[in-house]
């Protein structure tokens, strides 16, 4: 057993875990944050995407012990005072259907917008290629991310 | 009362916020896999390593001694329950009994304190097999003396909407369907042009990102199951049969579902999970992986031999088809797929002579069942391919040729069924305009338009209860599942529109078979049409009660009252529903119940409930070097009568078309011998962001010509059905290559282009 001290969504967690426990199962079963979804288990679908020290990663591809002293953001941590602009945009543009892919999409999208305030459609598609959605056909998600970029730029007063 | 038109609605026909939106973007939405019951144990499955084998013995004694193991279930220790289920044919044991019928079939279930212990104990279950010769494809299954997948016949399932199971004596035929009108032989003899071919529709998996999961709690008061099922009431039916329980002792609860697309329709792992709980005397969770889900269900892959004839004027005169469906090891929903494939091969056309033989055939492969658009997907590809092939023979534009043969609204396309309730000519004109077919094409590009008509809605048995509360709030009790399609939002809109209350005051509850009234299923694009109409009628029934109460309060006859939005008026007095309830009962937090049930009478006596229209257009670019097809442009039409929620109809259409793109270009489950080769998401290619068309037009048609609320009718499957044919026809236009086998992978296209070049060279020499 290994001791893991992780900071998830600004809150400290401490658990004894088996070396083989995957991070996604740690988040869901130990931290009881079930917004992070288990999809394919093979690193393809992106439903389990989280921010790991600020970078989007698929949490089925990491071990729980790698969370030790790491800073993790899950979908539950995305909203601050009110929803994150990306969350608002997904609602506004109907980029959500069954919602199973949505947490992973939101974290990949928010990460993209951190590094690129005005992504093109092509850049959005490339950045999110590792996240799958079987409901929407993707266009509404692309539209939502463009819309979120606009609202974030408007609120920070940045123009292109 | 005259019907409201678009522009006159307060809540309906507006793209309001999704009822489940905030829960889903914050991670608070609860799916079945998120539920944890007190004392819950976990099950894992041992699966068959053979496609067809006799089970000689099972020894679970060592597994039972492993740490944490509570129980082991297998085909030899299920005494006390009826282990067979199946809504169409009761042929499916919850664990293999006596023999296994496909590689991957569950043979034993280990229940343990945690998933890991259950998983690790699987290898301690000793199973001795004697391998049997199997039948892995339909020709082998139909051959004389073929090994039988099922030696015995089974009782038919009890859900209406199926033909009697075929004679199962000494054959692998699961279901035969025949359809015939006119004189096909004479029509072909006199035809001006005939096209004939064999088309192959691939084996595919309706990949839902959430794999199957269920949690069962069998105890003295009955059985409760939380599941990712699309049709909770049919699951209840099957569970009641397995355990010999009254319907009121089986409670099936479906929280949010992470995608269905048909793969979660009908009963899947619920009987097995419930048996684990029954045996272990604990709540038990069974969560499959995606790879296991792909060993649970797929579509029926199809081989279609079809010929179509026209007269000198270019009118369709006859169509004849033989459809062979590879149904896999168990019937599941394939008998209905067979019926629908036969019905839907006619398309939206006037064809005076038709003969179809459709056969669902058992093989030793993963059992096939529903897949979004089922039946229609398999046969629209050949049917609409031949429309383009005939148009070329007639030197007619494919769109013109279709226009000439489309049935008009009110015209019968299928004797005995409801006449067509849509304006296909109008739909196709919109697609043609959006696709800009008059503009010249770049080299290597092709365009195509195709359409389909599906007898949709299934069996119209639906019911609902609406609670109207004295504080002005309203609850809708629905047995329809929220799969992401937005049913909860649509039902909420209808209740808000009818009761005249703000959207936020309407709550949608369900499905929970102990609480919500009966609804046959959530599939066949039925929910808006049938459940939506039931909600509307239940609201209207509540309003009649409220009006009578108001009349009593106002000491007048009910007919003297004027119904207004959210209340009644009489002379100078106005009472809101809130006022009526508070005054009538003398309490501020009481409520009344409005109810409605629909069945196959009145304007729903004639099936189908509605014809679901598919009408799509594509432009593709073909890379001659690699054979890769890129979708450049996509046009869909949502011919939905009235879009209760326009943005969600568009979302359904794009999602459906994208699934069509997947099957058209990439998706195919491949077998090598007994083994499914690509049963995982690494090797099974589904559409991704990079496959998205740069230009997309999602059009809506609102002719209010459905039998649903305000003239609405269903959508969500139509825009899938014609897409594969669109792609194949556009490929032909771009390259002159006609492919009759899906998917149109780069390799297939490249090989066909090379063959075409070689032939050309030969001619040149």
Coordinates of N, CA and C in Angstrom, one line a residue, chain B residues 416-538:
Chain B
X416 N -51.9 -1.6 -46.3 CA -52.2 -2.0 -44.9 C -51.6 -1.1 -43.9
X417 N -50.6 -0.3 -44.3 CA -50.0 0.6 -43.3 C -50.5 2.1 -43.6
X418 N -50.2 2.9 -42.6 CA -50.7 4.3 -42.7 C -50.1 5.0 -44.0
X419 N -50.9 5.8 -44.7 CA -50.3 6.5 -45.8 C -49.2 7.4 -45.4
X420 N -48.4 7.8 -46.4 CA -47.3 8.7 -46.1 C -47.8 10.0 -45.5
X421 N -47.1 10.4 -44.4 CA -47.6 11.6 -43.7 C -46.5 12.7 -43.8
X422 N -45.8 12.8 -44.9 CA -44.8 13.8 -45.1 C -44.7 14.2 -46.5
X423 N -44.0 15.4 -46.7 CA -43.9 15.9 -48.0 C -42.4 15.8 -48.5
X424 N -42.1 14.6 -49.0 CA -40.7 14.3 -49.4 C -40.2 15.1 -50.5
X425 N -41.1 15.5 -51.4 CA -40.7 16.3 -52.6 C -40.2 17.7 -52.0
X426 N -40.9 18.2 -51.1 CA -40.4 19.5 -50.4 C -39.1 19.3 -49.7
X427 N -39.0 18.2 -49.0 CA -37.7 17.9 -48.3 C -36.5 17.8 -49.2
X428 N -36.7 17.1 -50.3 CA -35.6 16.9 -51.3 C -35.2 18.2 -52.0
X429 N -36.2 19.0 -52.2 CA -35.9 20.3 -52.8 C -35.0 21.1 -51.9
X430 N -35.3 21.1 -50.6 CA -34.5 21.9 -49.7 C -33.0 21.3 -49.6
X431 N -32.9 20.0 -49.7 CA -31.5 19.5 -49.7 C -30.8 19.9 -50.9
X432 N -31.5 19.8 -52.1 CA -30.8 20.1 -53.4 C -30.4 21.6 -53.3
X433 N -31.2 22.5 -52.8 CA -30.8 23.9 -52.8 C -29.6 24.1 -51.8
X434 N -29.7 23.5 -50.7 CA -28.6 23.7 -49.7 C -27.3 23.1 -50.2
X435 N -27.4 22.0 -51.0 CA -26.2 21.3 -51.5 C -25.6 22.1 -52.7
X436 N -26.3 23.0 -53.2 CA -25.9 23.8 -54.4 C -25.5 22.8 -55.5
X437 N -26.4 21.9 -55.9 CA -26.1 20.9 -56.9 C -25.9 21.5 -58.3
X438 N -26.3 22.8 -58.4 CA -26.2 23.4 -59.8 C -24.7 23.9 -60.0
X439 N -23.9 24.0 -58.9 CA -22.6 24.5 -59.0 C -21.7 23.4 -59.5
X440 N -20.6 23.7 -60.3 CA -19.8 22.7 -60.8 C -18.9 22.0 -59.7
X441 N -18.6 20.7 -59.9 CA -17.9 20.0 -58.9 C -16.4 20.1 -59.2
X442 N -15.6 20.1 -58.1 CA -14.1 20.0 -58.3 C -13.8 18.6 -58.7
X443 N -12.6 18.4 -59.3 CA -12.2 17.1 -59.7 C -12.0 16.2 -58.4
X444 N -12.5 15.0 -58.6 CA -12.4 14.0 -57.4 C -13.5 14.2 -56.4
X445 N -14.4 15.1 -56.7 CA -15.6 15.4 -55.8 C -16.8 14.7 -56.3
X446 N -17.7 14.3 -55.4 CA -19.0 13.8 -55.8 C -20.1 14.2 -54.9
X447 N -21.3 14.3 -55.4 CA -22.4 14.7 -54.6 C -23.5 13.7 -54.7
X448 N -24.3 13.6 -53.7 CA -25.5 12.7 -53.8 C -26.5 13.1 -52.8
X449 N -27.8 12.8 -53.1 CA -28.9 13.0 -52.3 C -29.6 11.6 -52.2
X450 N -30.1 11.3 -51.0 CA -30.8 10.0 -50.8 C -31.9 10.2 -49.7
X451 N -32.9 9.3 -49.8 CA -33.9 9.5 -48.7 C -34.4 8.1 -48.3
X452 N -35.2 8.1 -47.3 CA -35.7 6.9 -46.7 C -37.0 7.2 -46.0
X453 N -37.8 6.1 -45.8 CA -39.0 6.3 -44.9 C -39.1 5.0 -44.0
X454 N -39.2 5.3 -42.7 CA -39.3 4.2 -41.8 C -40.6 4.2 -41.1
X455 N -41.2 3.0 -41.0 CA -42.4 2.9 -40.1 C -42.0 2.9 -38.7
X456 N -42.2 4.1 -38.0 CA -41.6 4.3 -36.7 C -42.7 4.4 -35.6
X457 N -42.2 4.5 -34.4 CA -43.1 4.7 -33.2 C -43.4 3.5 -32.4
X458 N -43.1 2.3 -33.0 CA -43.4 1.0 -32.4 C -44.8 0.9 -31.9
X459 N -45.1 0.1 -30.9 CA -46.4 -0.1 -30.5 C -46.9 1.1 -29.6
X460 N -48.0 1.7 -30.0 CA -48.3 3.0 -29.3 C -49.0 2.8 -28.0
X461 N -48.4 2.2 -27.1 CA -48.9 2.0 -25.7 C -48.0 2.9 -24.8
X462 N -48.6 3.9 -24.2 CA -47.9 4.9 -23.5 C -48.8 5.5 -22.4
X463 N -48.3 5.8 -21.2 CA -49.1 6.5 -20.2 C -48.3 7.4 -19.4
X464 N -49.0 8.3 -18.8 CA -48.3 9.3 -17.9 C -49.2 9.9 -16.9
X465 N -48.6 10.4 -15.9 CA -49.3 11.2 -14.8 C -48.7 12.5 -14.7
X466 N -49.5 13.6 -14.6 CA -49.0 14.9 -14.3 C -49.6 15.4 -13.0
X467 N -48.7 15.7 -12.1 CA -49.2 16.3 -10.8 C -49.2 17.8 -10.9
X468 N -50.3 18.4 -10.5 CA -50.4 19.9 -10.5 C -50.5 20.3 -9.1
X469 N -49.6 21.1 -8.6 CA -49.5 21.5 -7.2 C -50.1 22.8 -6.9
X470 N -50.6 23.0 -5.7 CA -51.2 24.3 -5.3 C -50.3 25.5 -5.2
X471 N -49.0 25.2 -5.3 CA -48.1 26.4 -5.4 C -47.7 26.7 -6.8
X472 N -48.4 26.1 -7.8 CA -48.2 26.4 -9.2 C -47.2 25.6 -9.9
X473 N -46.6 24.6 -9.1 CA -45.6 23.8 -9.8 C -46.3 22.5 -10.4
X474 N -45.5 21.9 -11.3 CA -46.1 20.7 -12.0 C -45.0 19.6 -12.1
X475 N -45.4 18.4 -11.9 CA -44.4 17.3 -12.1 C -45.0 16.4 -13.2
X476 N -44.1 16.0 -14.1 CA -44.5 15.0 -15.1 C -43.8 13.7 -14.7
X477 N -44.6 12.6 -14.6 CA -44.1 11.3 -14.3 C -43.9 10.5 -15.6
X478 N -42.7 10.2 -16.0 CA -42.5 9.6 -17.3 C -41.7 8.3 -17.2
X479 N -42.1 7.3 -18.0 CA -41.3 6.1 -18.1 C -40.3 6.2 -19.3
X480 N -40.2 7.3 -19.9 CA -39.3 7.5 -21.0 C -37.9 7.8 -20.5
X481 N -36.9 7.2 -21.0 CA -35.5 7.4 -20.5 C -34.8 8.6 -21.2
X482 N -34.1 9.3 -20.4 CA -33.3 10.4 -20.9 C -31.9 9.9 -21.3
X483 N -31.8 9.7 -22.6 CA -30.6 9.1 -23.2 C -29.6 10.1 -23.7
X484 N -30.0 11.4 -23.5 CA -29.3 12.5 -24.1 C -30.0 13.1 -25.3
X485 N -31.1 12.4 -25.7 CA -31.9 12.9 -26.9 C -32.7 14.1 -26.4
X486 N -32.8 14.3 -25.1 CA -33.5 15.5 -24.6 C -35.0 15.3 -24.3
X487 N -35.4 14.0 -24.1 CA -36.8 13.8 -23.8 C -37.3 14.5 -22.6
X488 N -36.5 14.6 -21.5 CA -37.0 15.3 -20.3 C -37.2 16.8 -20.6
X489 N -36.4 17.4 -21.4 CA -36.6 18.8 -21.8 C -37.9 19.0 -22.6
X490 N -38.1 18.1 -23.6 CA -39.2 18.2 -24.4 C -40.5 18.0 -23.6
X491 N -40.6 17.1 -22.8 CA -41.8 16.8 -22.0 C -42.0 18.0 -21.0
X492 N -41.0 18.5 -20.5 CA -41.1 19.7 -19.6 C -41.7 20.9 -20.4
X493 N -41.2 21.1 -21.6 CA -41.7 22.2 -22.4 C -43.2 22.0 -22.7
X494 N -43.6 20.8 -23.0 CA -45.1 20.5 -23.3 C -45.9 20.8 -22.1
X495 N -45.5 20.3 -20.9 CA -46.3 20.6 -19.7 C -46.3 22.1 -19.4
X496 N -45.2 22.8 -19.6 CA -45.2 24.2 -19.3 C -46.1 24.9 -20.2
X497 N -46.1 24.5 -21.5 CA -47.0 25.2 -22.5 C -48.4 25.0 -22.2
X498 N -48.8 23.7 -21.8 CA -50.2 23.4 -21.6 C -50.7 24.0 -20.3
X499 N -49.9 23.9 -19.2 CA -50.4 24.4 -17.9 C -50.2 25.9 -17.7
X500 N -49.4 26.5 -18.7 CA -49.2 27.9 -18.6 C -48.3 28.3 -17.5
X501 N -47.4 27.5 -17.2 CA -46.4 27.9 -16.1 C -45.0 28.0 -16.6
X502 N -44.2 28.7 -15.8 CA -42.8 28.8 -16.3 C -42.1 27.5 -16.3
X503 N -41.2 27.4 -17.2 CA -40.4 26.1 -17.4 C -39.8 25.6 -16.1
X504 N -39.3 26.5 -15.3 CA -38.6 26.2 -14.1 C -39.5 25.5 -13.1
X505 N -40.8 25.8 -13.2 CA -41.8 25.2 -12.3 C -42.2 23.7 -12.6
X506 N -41.7 23.2 -13.8 CA -42.0 21.9 -14.2 C -40.9 20.9 -13.9
X507 N -41.1 19.9 -13.2 CA -40.1 18.9 -12.9 C -40.5 17.6 -13.7
X508 N -39.5 16.9 -14.2 CA -39.7 15.7 -14.9 C -39.1 14.6 -14.1
X509 N -39.9 13.5 -13.7 CA -39.5 12.5 -12.8 C -39.6 11.1 -13.5
X510 N -38.5 10.4 -13.4 CA -38.5 9.0 -14.0 C -37.4 8.8 -14.9
X511 N -37.3 7.6 -15.4 CA -38.2 6.5 -15.2 C -37.9 5.6 -14.0
X512 N -38.9 5.2 -13.4 CA -38.8 4.3 -12.2 C -40.1 3.5 -12.2
X513 N -40.0 2.2 -12.6 CA -41.2 1.4 -12.8 C -42.1 1.2 -11.6
X514 N -41.6 1.6 -10.4 CA -42.4 1.5 -9.2 C -43.2 2.8 -9.1
X515 N -42.9 3.8 -9.8 CA -43.4 5.2 -9.6 C -44.1 5.7 -10.9
X516 N -43.4 5.5 -12.0 CA -43.9 6.2 -13.2 C -44.7 5.2 -14.0
X517 N -45.8 5.7 -14.6 CA -46.7 4.8 -15.4 C -46.1 4.1 -16.6
X518 N -46.7 3.1 -17.1 CA -46.2 2.2 -18.1 C -45.9 3.0 -19.4
X519 N -44.7 2.8 -19.9 CA -44.3 3.2 -21.3 C -43.6 2.0 -21.9
X520 N -44.1 1.6 -23.1 CA -43.5 0.4 -23.7 C -42.0 0.5 -23.9
X521 N -41.5 1.6 -24.4 CA -40.1 1.7 -24.7 C -39.7 3.1 -25.0
X522 N -38.4 3.3 -25.0 CA -37.8 4.6 -25.5 C -37.0 4.2 -26.7
X523 N -37.6 4.3 -27.9 CA -36.9 3.9 -29.1 C -37.9 4.1 -30.3
X524 N -37.4 3.7 -31.5 CA -38.2 3.9 -32.7 C -38.7 5.4 -32.8
X525 N -37.9 6.3 -32.3 CA -38.2 7.7 -32.4 C -39.5 8.1 -31.9
X526 N -40.0 7.4 -30.8 CA -41.4 7.6 -30.4 C -41.7 8.6 -29.4
X527 N -40.7 9.0 -28.6 CA -41.0 9.7 -27.3 C -41.7 11.0 -27.5
X528 N -41.2 11.9 -28.4 CA -41.9 13.2 -28.5 C -43.3 12.9 -29.0
X529 N -43.5 12.0 -29.9 CA -44.8 11.8 -30.5 C -45.8 11.2 -29.5
X530 N -45.4 10.1 -28.8 CA -46.3 9.4 -28.0 C -46.3 9.9 -26.5
X531 N -45.1 9.9 -25.9 CA -45.1 10.4 -24.5 C -45.4 11.9 -24.5
X532 N -44.9 12.6 -25.5 CA -45.3 14.0 -25.6 C -46.8 14.2 -25.7
X533 N -47.4 13.4 -26.5 CA -48.9 13.5 -26.6 C -49.6 13.1 -25.3
X534 N -49.0 12.1 -24.7 CA -49.6 11.7 -23.4 C -49.5 12.8 -22.4
X535 N -48.4 13.5 -22.3 CA -48.2 14.6 -21.4 C -49.2 15.7 -21.7
X536 N -49.3 16.0 -23.0 CA -50.3 17.0 -23.4 C -51.7 16.6 -22.9
X537 N -52.1 15.4 -23.2 CA -53.5 15.0 -22.8 C -53.7 14.9 -21.3
X538 N -52.6 14.5 -20.6 CA -52.7 14.5 -19.1 C -52.9 15.9 -18.6

